[in-house]
Short mmCIF file of C-alpha atoms in Angstrom, two decimals:
data_model
loop_
_atom_site.label_atom_id
_atom_site.label_comp_id
_atom_site.label_asym_id
_atom_site.label_seq_id
_atom_site.Cartn_x
_atom_site.Cartn_y
_atom_site.Cartn_z
CA UNK A 130 11.99 13.93 101.08
CA UNK A 131 14.80 14.67 98.44
CA UNK A 132 16.08 11.30 98.63
CA UNK A 133 12.71 9.77 97.58
CA UNK A 134 12.31 12.26 94.90
CA UNK A 135 15.58 11.22 93.57
CA UNK A 136 14.99 7.70 93.79
CA UNK A 137 11.84 8.11 91.84
CA UNK A 138 13.13 10.33 89.04
CA UNK A 139 16.75 9.34 88.60
CA UNK A 140 15.74 6.56 86.05
CA UNK A 141 13.88 9.17 83.95
CA UNK A 142 16.46 11.80 84.27
CA UNK A 143 19.38 9.66 83.34
CA UNK A 144 17.57 8.26 80.38
CA UNK A 145 16.63 11.75 79.35
CA UNK A 146 20.16 12.96 79.82
CA UNK A 147 21.44 10.07 77.52
CA UNK A 148 19.01 10.90 74.67
CA UNK A 149 19.54 14.70 74.85
CA UNK A 150 23.25 14.30 74.82
CA UNK A 151 23.33 11.47 72.26
CA UNK A 152 21.01 12.97 69.69
CA UNK A 153 22.86 16.22 69.02
CA UNK A 154 26.28 14.40 69.12
CA UNK A 155 24.90 11.85 66.86
CA UNK A 156 23.54 14.54 64.49
CA UNK A 157 27.05 16.13 64.32
CA UNK A 158 28.90 12.89 63.79
CA UNK A 159 26.42 11.60 61.23
CA UNK A 160 27.21 14.51 58.92
CA UNK A 161 30.83 13.35 59.33
CA UNK A 162 29.93 9.64 58.72
CA UNK A 163 27.74 10.78 55.82
CA UNK A 164 30.61 12.59 54.17
CA UNK A 165 33.01 9.71 54.71
CA UNK A 166 30.48 7.24 53.14
CA UNK A 167 29.87 9.63 50.25
CA UNK A 168 33.59 9.97 49.88
CA UNK A 169 34.01 6.31 49.86
CA UNK A 170 31.32 5.60 47.31
CA UNK A 171 32.79 8.35 45.10
CA UNK A 172 36.41 7.25 45.40
CA UNK A 173 37.41 10.44 47.26
CA UNK A 174 39.03 10.60 50.69
CA UNK A 175 36.55 12.93 52.58
CA UNK A 176 37.12 14.92 55.59
CA UNK A 177 40.78 14.04 56.83
CA UNK A 178 42.32 17.35 58.09
CA UNK A 179 40.83 18.08 61.69
CA UNK A 180 42.14 15.34 64.00
CA UNK A 181 42.94 11.83 63.26
CA UNK A 182 40.83 10.62 60.34
CA UNK A 183 39.04 13.91 60.48
CA UNK A 184 37.16 12.76 63.52
CA UNK A 185 37.30 16.23 65.09
CA UNK A 186 35.57 17.78 62.00
CA UNK A 187 32.28 17.45 63.72
CA UNK A 188 33.44 19.35 66.88
CA UNK A 189 35.03 22.08 64.68
CA UNK A 190 31.73 22.27 62.67
CA UNK A 191 29.84 22.74 65.92
CA UNK A 192 32.07 25.59 67.13
CA UNK A 193 31.95 27.28 64.00
CA UNK A 194 28.15 27.10 63.76
CA UNK A 195 27.86 28.59 67.32
CA UNK A 196 30.05 31.56 66.34
CA UNK A 197 28.61 32.23 63.01
CA UNK A 198 26.79 35.48 62.17
CA UNK A 199 23.09 35.26 62.82
CA UNK A 200 21.37 36.71 59.81
CA UNK A 201 17.74 37.54 60.20
CA UNK A 202 16.78 39.04 56.73
CA UNK A 203 14.58 42.05 56.64
CA UNK A 204 11.72 40.57 54.71
CA UNK A 205 10.83 37.73 56.78
CA UNK A 206 8.17 37.34 59.56
CA UNK A 207 10.63 37.42 62.36
CA UNK A 208 8.99 35.57 64.94
CA UNK A 209 7.61 32.62 62.99
CA UNK A 210 11.00 32.62 61.20
CA UNK A 211 12.81 32.27 64.41
CA UNK A 212 10.41 29.59 65.91
CA UNK A 213 10.25 27.18 62.95
CA UNK A 214 13.75 25.38 63.44
CA UNK A 215 12.98 25.11 67.16
CA UNK A 216 9.61 23.45 66.29
CA UNK A 217 11.30 20.98 63.93
CA UNK A 218 13.90 20.06 66.67
CA UNK A 219 11.51 19.64 69.49
CA UNK A 220 9.10 17.56 67.55
CA UNK A 221 11.60 15.18 66.15
CA UNK A 222 13.33 14.83 69.59
CA UNK A 223 9.86 14.14 71.31
CA UNK A 224 9.14 11.31 68.97
CA UNK A 225 12.18 9.60 70.60
CA UNK A 226 10.31 9.46 74.02
CA UNK A 227 8.69 6.14 73.39
CA UNK A 228 11.41 4.47 71.42
CA UNK A 229 13.41 1.88 73.43
CA UNK A 230 17.09 2.52 72.54
CA UNK A 231 18.21 -0.60 74.34
CA UNK A 232 16.72 -3.77 75.82
CA UNK A 233 13.61 -3.18 78.02
CA UNK A 234 10.97 -5.63 79.25
CA UNK A 235 7.28 -4.70 78.89
CA UNK A 236 6.62 -5.76 82.53
CA UNK A 237 9.35 -3.78 84.17
CA UNK A 238 10.95 -3.43 86.56
CA UNK A 239 11.25 0.35 85.73
CA UNK A 240 13.21 1.28 88.92
CA UNK A 241 16.96 1.14 87.78
CA UNK A 242 18.37 2.70 84.74
CA UNK A 243 16.14 2.03 81.82
CA UNK A 244 16.69 2.40 78.01
CA UNK A 245 13.45 4.28 77.37
CA UNK A 246 12.33 7.68 78.46
CA UNK A 247 8.59 6.92 78.89
CA UNK A 248 7.88 3.16 79.43
CA UNK A 249 4.47 1.60 79.22
CA UNK A 250 2.90 3.96 76.78
CA UNK A 251 0.23 1.95 75.34
CA UNK A 252 -0.37 4.15 72.15
CA UNK A 253 3.53 4.08 71.43
CA UNK A 254 3.72 4.13 67.70
CA UNK A 255 0.71 6.43 67.20
CA UNK A 256 2.40 8.79 69.49
CA UNK A 257 5.45 8.90 67.30
CA UNK A 258 3.32 9.32 64.29
CA UNK A 259 1.29 12.07 65.81
CA UNK A 260 4.37 13.95 67.23
CA UNK A 261 6.69 13.68 64.18
CA UNK A 262 3.91 14.69 61.85
CA UNK A 263 3.81 18.03 63.69
CA UNK A 264 7.33 18.67 62.08
CA UNK A 265 5.53 19.39 58.88
CA UNK A 266 4.63 22.62 60.65
CA UNK A 267 8.23 23.60 61.00
CA UNK A 268 8.80 23.02 57.26
CA UNK A 269 5.74 25.11 56.18
CA UNK A 270 6.02 27.86 58.69
CA UNK A 271 9.78 28.23 57.85
CA UNK A 272 9.02 28.28 54.16
CA UNK A 273 6.16 30.76 54.58
CA UNK A 274 7.91 33.12 56.93
CA UNK A 275 10.91 33.23 54.70
CA UNK A 276 8.98 35.21 52.06
CA UNK A 277 11.13 33.73 49.26
CA UNK A 278 9.75 31.88 46.32
CA UNK A 279 12.15 29.07 46.59
CA UNK A 280 11.42 28.54 50.19
CA UNK A 281 7.57 28.71 49.73
CA UNK A 282 7.58 26.08 46.82
CA UNK A 283 10.01 23.85 48.70
CA UNK A 284 7.65 24.03 51.78
CA UNK A 285 4.52 23.43 49.81
CA UNK A 286 6.08 20.51 48.00
CA UNK A 287 7.33 19.09 51.19
CA UNK A 288 4.14 19.25 52.94
CA UNK A 289 2.14 17.64 50.08
CA UNK A 290 4.96 14.85 50.18
CA UNK A 291 4.68 14.57 53.89
CA UNK A 292 0.97 14.15 54.12
CA UNK A 293 0.82 11.72 51.22
CA UNK A 294 3.49 9.30 52.69
CA UNK A 295 1.78 9.63 56.07
CA UNK A 296 -1.03 7.31 54.88
CA UNK A 297 1.01 4.35 53.61
CA UNK A 298 3.26 4.75 56.82
CA UNK A 299 0.26 4.40 59.03
CA UNK A 300 -1.37 1.71 57.17
CA UNK A 301 1.68 -0.55 56.79
CA UNK A 302 2.02 -0.98 60.50
CA UNK A 303 -1.48 -2.17 60.93
CA UNK A 304 -0.46 -5.64 60.37
CA UNK A 305 2.22 -5.60 63.10
CA UNK A 306 -0.41 -4.24 65.43
CA UNK A 307 -2.74 -6.93 64.58
CA UNK A 308 -0.10 -9.68 65.12
CA UNK A 309 0.94 -8.29 68.45
CA UNK A 310 -2.20 -6.94 69.65
CA UNK A 311 -0.62 -3.74 70.93
CA UNK A 312 1.05 -0.44 69.76
CA UNK A 313 3.43 -0.44 72.56
CA UNK A 314 7.01 -0.90 70.93
CA UNK A 315 8.26 -2.78 73.96
CA UNK A 316 5.64 -5.42 73.41
CA UNK A 317 6.12 -5.48 69.84
CA UNK A 318 9.78 -6.33 70.30
CA UNK A 319 9.09 -8.81 73.12
CA UNK A 320 6.72 -10.77 70.83
CA UNK A 321 9.62 -11.13 68.22
CA UNK A 322 11.88 -13.00 70.50
CA UNK A 323 12.69 -16.15 68.07
CA UNK A 324 14.03 -15.70 64.73
CA UNK A 325 11.11 -17.09 62.73
CA UNK A 326 8.69 -14.72 64.56
CA UNK A 327 10.31 -11.51 63.37
CA UNK A 328 7.58 -9.47 61.60
CA UNK A 329 9.69 -9.27 58.51
CA UNK A 330 8.76 -12.77 57.63
CA UNK A 331 5.06 -12.20 57.96
CA UNK A 332 4.87 -8.63 56.59
CA UNK A 333 7.69 -8.17 54.08
CA UNK A 334 5.64 -5.83 51.93
CA UNK A 335 4.68 -3.83 54.86
CA UNK A 336 8.19 -3.58 55.94
CA UNK A 337 9.25 -2.31 52.47
CA UNK A 338 6.32 0.24 52.41
CA UNK A 339 7.06 1.24 56.11
CA UNK A 340 10.88 1.89 55.38
CA UNK A 341 10.23 3.81 52.13
CA UNK A 342 7.57 6.05 53.46
CA UNK A 343 9.52 6.76 56.60
CA UNK A 344 12.42 7.70 54.40
CA UNK A 345 10.08 10.02 52.45
CA UNK A 346 8.90 11.53 55.74
CA UNK A 347 12.32 12.43 56.72
CA UNK A 348 13.17 14.28 53.44
CA UNK A 349 16.18 11.96 52.63
CA UNK A 350 17.79 12.02 49.25
CA UNK A 351 15.77 9.97 46.95
CA UNK A 352 12.72 11.85 48.27
CA UNK A 353 14.30 15.27 49.10
CA UNK A 354 12.19 17.25 46.61
CA UNK A 355 11.64 20.02 49.27
CA UNK A 356 15.24 21.01 49.15
CA UNK A 357 16.49 19.90 45.75
CA UNK A 358 19.41 22.17 44.98
CA UNK A 359 19.10 22.26 41.18
CA UNK A 360 15.52 23.42 41.18
CA UNK A 361 14.98 25.24 44.44
CA UNK A 362 18.52 26.20 45.84
CA UNK A 363 17.86 25.10 49.43
CA UNK A 364 14.08 24.68 49.43
CA UNK A 365 12.32 25.62 52.62
CA UNK A 366 15.73 26.47 54.24
CA UNK A 367 17.05 28.87 51.57
CA UNK A 368 16.92 31.80 53.78
CA UNK A 369 18.26 30.10 56.91
CA UNK A 370 21.91 30.22 57.85
CA UNK A 371 24.08 29.42 60.95
CA UNK A 372 22.66 27.59 63.83
CA UNK A 373 19.01 27.83 62.55
CA UNK A 374 20.03 25.99 59.45
CA UNK A 375 21.79 23.33 61.70
CA UNK A 376 18.67 22.84 63.70
CA UNK A 377 16.59 21.97 60.60
CA UNK A 378 19.33 19.35 59.86
CA UNK A 379 19.41 18.30 63.46
CA UNK A 380 15.74 17.52 63.12
CA UNK A 381 16.45 15.56 59.92
CA UNK A 382 19.08 13.42 61.44
CA UNK A 383 16.98 12.78 64.50
CA UNK A 384 14.34 11.67 62.25
CA UNK A 385 16.56 9.38 60.31
CA UNK A 386 17.77 7.79 63.61
CA UNK A 387 14.18 7.34 64.69
CA UNK A 388 13.12 5.65 61.67
CA UNK A 389 16.19 3.35 61.58
CA UNK A 390 15.22 2.36 65.25
CA UNK A 391 11.53 1.88 64.37
CA UNK A 392 12.38 -0.30 61.37
CA UNK A 393 14.55 -2.61 63.57
CA UNK A 394 12.19 -2.61 66.50
CA UNK A 395 9.04 -3.21 64.22
CA UNK A 396 10.31 -5.63 61.73
CA UNK A 397 13.75 -6.93 62.55
CA UNK A 398 13.40 -8.30 65.91
CA UNK A 399 14.82 -5.30 67.91
CA UNK A 400 17.51 -6.43 70.40
CA UNK A 401 16.88 -10.17 69.73
CA UNK A 402 19.41 -12.03 67.65
CA UNK A 403 18.89 -15.88 68.00
CA UNK A 404 22.05 -17.84 68.98
CA UNK A 405 23.78 -14.71 70.51
CA UNK A 406 21.24 -13.12 72.86
CA UNK A 407 18.94 -14.76 75.38
CA UNK A 408 15.79 -12.85 76.12
CA UNK A 409 15.48 -14.16 79.66
CA UNK A 410 19.07 -13.30 80.60
CA UNK A 411 18.90 -10.49 83.20
CA UNK A 412 22.63 -10.17 83.96
CA UNK A 413 24.52 -7.08 82.90
CA UNK A 414 26.60 -9.14 80.35
CA UNK A 415 23.17 -10.15 78.62
CA UNK A 416 21.90 -6.62 78.83
CA UNK A 417 25.07 -5.31 77.21
CA UNK A 418 24.93 -7.89 74.50
CA UNK A 419 21.36 -7.17 73.55
CA UNK A 420 22.06 -3.34 73.48
CA UNK A 421 25.10 -3.97 71.12
CA UNK A 422 22.86 -6.15 68.85
CA UNK A 423 20.19 -3.43 68.74
CA UNK A 424 22.83 -0.73 67.99
CA UNK A 425 24.47 -2.76 65.35
CA UNK A 426 21.18 -3.53 63.65
CA UNK A 427 20.32 0.28 63.73
CA UNK A 428 23.83 1.02 62.47
CA UNK A 429 23.22 -1.19 59.50
CA UNK A 430 20.08 0.52 58.63
CA UNK A 431 21.55 4.05 58.84
CA UNK A 432 24.43 2.97 56.71
CA UNK A 433 21.95 1.51 54.29
CA UNK A 434 20.09 4.85 54.17
CA UNK A 435 23.16 6.72 53.56
CA UNK A 436 24.11 4.26 50.77
CA UNK A 437 20.72 4.89 49.18
CA UNK A 438 21.49 8.58 49.10
CA UNK A 439 24.30 8.13 46.84
CA UNK A 440 22.83 5.22 44.81
CA UNK A 441 19.35 6.49 43.58
CA UNK A 442 18.72 9.54 41.66
CA UNK A 443 16.19 12.04 42.86
CA UNK A 444 12.51 11.58 41.91
CA UNK A 445 10.51 13.94 39.78
CA UNK A 446 7.56 15.42 41.67
CA UNK A 447 4.79 13.71 39.77
CA UNK A 448 6.57 10.43 40.27
CA UNK A 449 6.88 11.17 43.94
CA UNK A 450 3.22 11.72 44.37
CA UNK A 451 2.40 8.89 42.05
CA UNK A 452 4.53 6.41 44.17
CA UNK A 453 2.47 7.47 47.26
CA UNK A 454 -1.06 7.65 45.80
CA UNK A 455 -1.02 5.08 42.91
CA UNK A 456 1.52 2.66 44.43
CA UNK A 457 1.82 2.46 48.20
CA UNK A 458 -1.68 3.28 49.15
CA UNK A 459 -3.37 0.52 47.06
CA UNK A 460 -0.67 -1.95 47.92
CA UNK A 461 -0.88 -1.33 51.72
CA UNK A 462 -4.74 -1.51 51.43
CA UNK A 463 -4.47 -5.02 49.80
CA UNK A 464 -1.78 -5.98 52.33
CA UNK A 465 -4.22 -5.02 55.06
CA UNK A 466 -6.97 -7.06 53.43
CA UNK A 467 -4.64 -10.00 53.58
CA UNK A 468 -3.98 -9.36 57.27
CA UNK A 469 -7.73 -8.95 58.00
CA UNK A 470 -8.51 -12.40 56.21
CA UNK A 471 -5.74 -14.41 57.78
CA UNK A 472 -6.38 -13.12 61.20
CA UNK A 473 -10.14 -13.53 61.03
CA UNK A 474 -9.93 -17.11 59.74
CA UNK A 475 -7.33 -17.93 62.35
CA UNK A 476 -4.85 -19.04 59.71
CA UNK A 477 -1.11 -19.54 60.03
CA UNK A 478 0.61 -16.10 59.80
CA UNK A 479 2.66 -17.43 56.94
CA UNK A 480 -0.37 -16.93 54.71
CA UNK A 481 0.27 -13.27 55.21
CA UNK A 482 3.74 -13.77 53.70
CA UNK A 483 2.27 -15.46 50.63
CA UNK A 484 -0.37 -12.84 50.25
CA UNK A 485 2.22 -10.08 50.47
CA UNK A 486 4.42 -11.70 47.88
CA UNK A 487 1.43 -12.23 45.47
CA UNK A 488 0.40 -8.57 45.94
CA UNK A 489 3.81 -7.41 45.32
CA UNK A 490 4.23 -9.52 42.18
CA UNK A 491 0.89 -8.59 40.75
CA UNK A 492 1.56 -4.97 41.22
CA UNK A 493 4.97 -5.29 39.59
CA UNK A 494 3.55 -7.09 36.66
CA UNK A 495 0.78 -4.57 36.21
CA UNK A 496 3.38 -1.72 36.30
CA UNK A 497 5.49 -3.40 33.67
CA UNK A 498 2.61 -3.89 31.37
CA UNK A 499 1.65 -0.28 31.78
CA UNK A 500 5.13 0.80 31.00
CA UNK A 501 5.17 -1.32 27.89
CA UNK A 502 1.81 0.17 26.82
CA UNK A 503 3.17 3.80 27.26
CA UNK A 504 6.40 3.00 25.34
CA UNK A 505 4.32 1.58 22.33
CA UNK A 506 1.97 4.62 22.09
CA UNK A 507 3.99 7.43 20.29
CA UNK A 508 1.80 10.34 21.50
CA UNK A 509 2.84 9.70 25.07
CA UNK A 510 4.38 12.78 26.68
CA UNK A 511 6.28 10.92 29.26
CA UNK A 512 8.61 8.77 27.42
CA UNK A 513 9.79 9.53 23.91
CA UNK A 514 12.26 7.83 21.69
CA UNK A 515 15.37 9.43 20.24
CA UNK A 516 13.70 9.56 16.71
CA UNK A 517 11.02 11.92 18.22
CA UNK A 518 13.48 14.38 19.47
CA UNK A 519 14.29 13.21 22.92
CA UNK A 520 17.83 12.60 24.12
CA UNK B 156 -2.00 8.73 82.86
CA UNK B 157 1.12 8.35 84.97
CA UNK B 158 3.15 6.83 82.09
CA UNK B 159 2.71 10.08 80.12
CA UNK B 160 4.19 12.29 82.71
CA UNK B 161 7.81 11.52 81.62
CA UNK B 162 6.97 12.76 78.28
CA UNK B 163 6.04 16.07 79.71
CA UNK B 164 9.26 16.31 81.50
CA UNK B 165 11.11 15.19 78.46
CA UNK B 166 9.20 17.94 76.34
CA UNK B 167 10.24 20.72 78.61
CA UNK B 168 13.87 19.60 78.54
CA UNK B 169 13.87 19.24 74.76
CA UNK B 170 12.21 22.70 74.50
CA UNK B 171 14.90 24.02 76.74
CA UNK B 172 17.68 22.44 74.60
CA UNK B 173 16.16 23.84 71.44
CA UNK B 174 15.61 27.22 72.74
CA UNK B 175 19.08 27.41 74.24
CA UNK B 176 20.82 26.33 71.13
CA UNK B 177 18.53 28.85 69.10
CA UNK B 178 19.10 31.85 71.30
CA UNK B 179 22.75 31.37 72.67
CA UNK B 180 24.30 32.13 69.28
CA UNK B 181 22.46 35.36 69.05
CA UNK B 182 24.12 36.62 72.19
CA UNK B 183 27.77 35.83 71.18
CA UNK B 184 27.66 35.96 67.39
CA UNK B 185 28.38 39.07 65.40
CA UNK B 186 25.55 40.75 63.52
CA UNK B 187 26.34 43.06 60.68
CA UNK B 188 23.30 43.53 58.53
CA UNK B 189 23.81 44.96 55.01
CA UNK B 190 21.23 45.78 52.38
CA UNK B 191 22.22 42.81 50.10
CA UNK B 192 22.13 40.38 53.08
CA UNK B 193 18.62 41.43 53.80
CA UNK B 194 17.41 40.60 50.38
CA UNK B 195 15.61 37.22 49.50
CA UNK B 196 18.07 34.96 47.82
CA UNK B 197 16.63 34.27 44.44
CA UNK B 198 19.58 33.17 42.54
CA UNK B 199 21.17 36.61 42.39
CA UNK B 200 18.06 38.13 40.51
CA UNK B 201 16.17 41.01 42.08
CA UNK B 202 13.02 39.53 43.50
CA UNK B 203 9.83 40.47 41.72
CA UNK B 204 6.56 40.92 43.76
CA UNK B 205 5.49 39.01 46.91
CA UNK B 206 6.58 35.32 47.20
CA UNK B 207 3.20 34.23 48.62
CA UNK B 208 1.37 33.61 45.38
CA UNK B 209 -1.68 31.52 44.83
CA UNK B 210 -0.87 27.69 44.66
CA UNK B 211 -1.82 24.98 42.25
CA UNK B 212 -5.20 23.55 43.07
CA UNK B 213 -3.79 19.94 43.21
CA UNK B 214 -2.17 20.77 46.52
CA UNK B 215 -5.61 21.49 47.99
CA UNK B 216 -7.01 18.28 46.49
CA UNK B 217 -4.21 16.16 48.07
CA UNK B 218 -4.79 17.87 51.42
CA UNK B 219 -8.49 16.94 51.34
CA UNK B 220 -7.90 13.47 50.33
CA UNK B 221 -5.36 13.14 53.06
CA UNK B 222 -8.09 14.13 55.61
CA UNK B 223 -10.21 11.40 54.24
CA UNK B 224 -7.60 8.66 54.33
CA UNK B 225 -6.27 9.68 57.71
CA UNK B 226 -9.56 9.72 59.57
CA UNK B 227 -10.26 6.32 58.13
CA UNK B 228 -6.79 5.23 59.54
CA UNK B 229 -7.90 6.30 62.91
CA UNK B 230 -10.78 3.77 62.74
CA UNK B 231 -8.50 1.04 61.82
CA UNK B 232 -6.06 1.40 64.61
CA UNK B 233 -8.39 0.14 67.52
CA UNK B 234 -9.46 -2.67 65.24
CA UNK B 235 -6.01 -3.77 64.56
CA UNK B 236 -5.04 -3.72 68.33
CA UNK B 237 -8.01 -5.58 69.70
CA UNK B 238 -8.84 -8.15 66.76
CA UNK B 239 -6.62 -11.04 68.13
CA UNK B 240 -5.70 -12.59 71.44
CA UNK B 241 -7.48 -13.29 74.71
CA UNK B 242 -7.82 -9.89 75.84
CA UNK B 243 -9.04 -8.54 72.70
CA UNK B 244 -12.53 -8.33 71.32
CA UNK B 245 -15.05 -11.03 72.40
CA UNK B 246 -14.99 -13.88 69.97
CA UNK B 247 -18.65 -13.69 69.11
CA UNK B 248 -18.36 -10.09 68.10
CA UNK B 249 -15.39 -10.63 65.70
CA UNK B 250 -17.30 -11.55 62.59
CA UNK B 251 -19.48 -8.57 62.86
CA UNK B 252 -16.65 -6.30 63.41
CA UNK B 253 -14.76 -7.73 60.41
CA UNK B 254 -18.02 -7.01 58.36
CA UNK B 255 -18.06 -3.49 59.51
CA UNK B 256 -14.37 -3.03 58.68
CA UNK B 257 -14.93 -4.58 55.28
CA UNK B 258 -17.69 -2.03 54.52
CA UNK B 259 -15.47 0.70 55.50
CA UNK B 260 -12.67 -0.51 53.30
CA UNK B 261 -14.95 -0.97 50.31
CA UNK B 262 -16.35 2.60 50.79
CA UNK B 263 -12.85 3.88 50.95
CA UNK B 264 -11.82 1.89 47.81
CA UNK B 265 -14.64 3.31 45.79
CA UNK B 266 -13.74 6.78 46.96
CA UNK B 267 -10.12 6.16 45.88
CA UNK B 268 -11.03 4.89 42.49
CA UNK B 269 -13.42 7.86 41.88
CA UNK B 270 -10.57 10.20 42.80
CA UNK B 271 -8.23 8.27 40.48
CA UNK B 272 -10.61 8.27 37.67
CA UNK B 273 -11.04 11.99 38.04
CA UNK B 274 -7.21 12.29 37.60
CA UNK B 275 -6.42 13.76 41.01
CA UNK B 276 -3.34 11.79 41.19
CA UNK B 277 -2.04 12.51 37.77
CA UNK B 278 0.23 15.51 38.26
CA UNK B 279 1.01 15.96 34.59
CA UNK B 280 -1.80 16.61 32.14
CA UNK B 281 -1.95 13.94 29.43
#
């Protein structure tokens, strides 16, 4: 009896254990890596006191957080205030349930150790969108319960940003679904086994929109209007400290890891790298190689996100909403139209590439001409020349 | 539904981890509330009035538009999944479905253009 139960559930339990241990550890170490990357980009040294190369900094931080005073201010709605960070963590972790974090085959076998918690979930990506959009509740409840003006404004801004970018995010993956005929991430990766079948070649515009919107969803720096220090102190987490603050950040880093995985799995061929990995190789060596390829690709994306943080300045709020509603939504609608036409006429998928590029170039040209018009009209409030008193 | 069962177990485990890490520090950490610590932090100024004030109407407009677009997205997902391949829609139905989808998209595009002309997406007044 017990042996049967064990045989049935150990693949699930082991996969769960790996994720539940890896995510918080990764969260702590990503703060360290982020500080190191920031330091390197700004010509500083970064954390180097605790342990060799400062590697134990994350451990020290974790210990300090656990022993810190737990401040629950008198003016907050106590229960909502305490639940909000937990909601954030649970939803962002739950989104990872259907993400393959190593090579898996859509047909199984699902008996041994597997690199996914819940294999064979057909709604795959929609599940991730559904669950991770629940984390808007964490932000808005936290901001509302804090009873602080900065918190409330941060939460409202963040919520508006979150729902605005949800639409281009959901629309940009439709092309991938149409190509694969499935929303299951395992099948989507399986379909991209040769280099020229990676979705990035067919849906370059969708990849760009997806990555940028996902970045906005995770409140990372070019889009972190909800917590911009100069305007709103800490935004929705102004009143949070100690472990509750860290839970919010754990949720954010989990989100970053998830979107890095999704970008790689959806558009960059997952664990496939032609010339190095063989999708049909069932040996342990082949599996390890594919795992390494996947993790390396994800590492590159995470590093790219960190570089973006120190490269791009923060958006203004009207620019942020404008990018979603005036830029990404029409662009992804046109992209979808292209996918529709190409697929219904049974054309080669490379027509989608052409269509994407044309849409992208036309949109860019329109934008430039609009900007030129605005620069020419002297009454424009957005851009003024130095002679008019701007500096 | 069997493939969703692991998600349930994982949900319970994740909830356990989150609650543990949220509650455990309360048991071991010190707690010394003072009057100043209990005040809202508003850059050192004494807070005036309640924080929960009426919001700009644009936020509500964005929320309504989000509902429209998101429901429309829900219609597009089943279409995108079943439009291609052998186990998708029957071939003779595909032109009809394409026409229906195009009508949906055009309706949506008109709604979008109306909202845009009304200035819903302009956050700064010109």
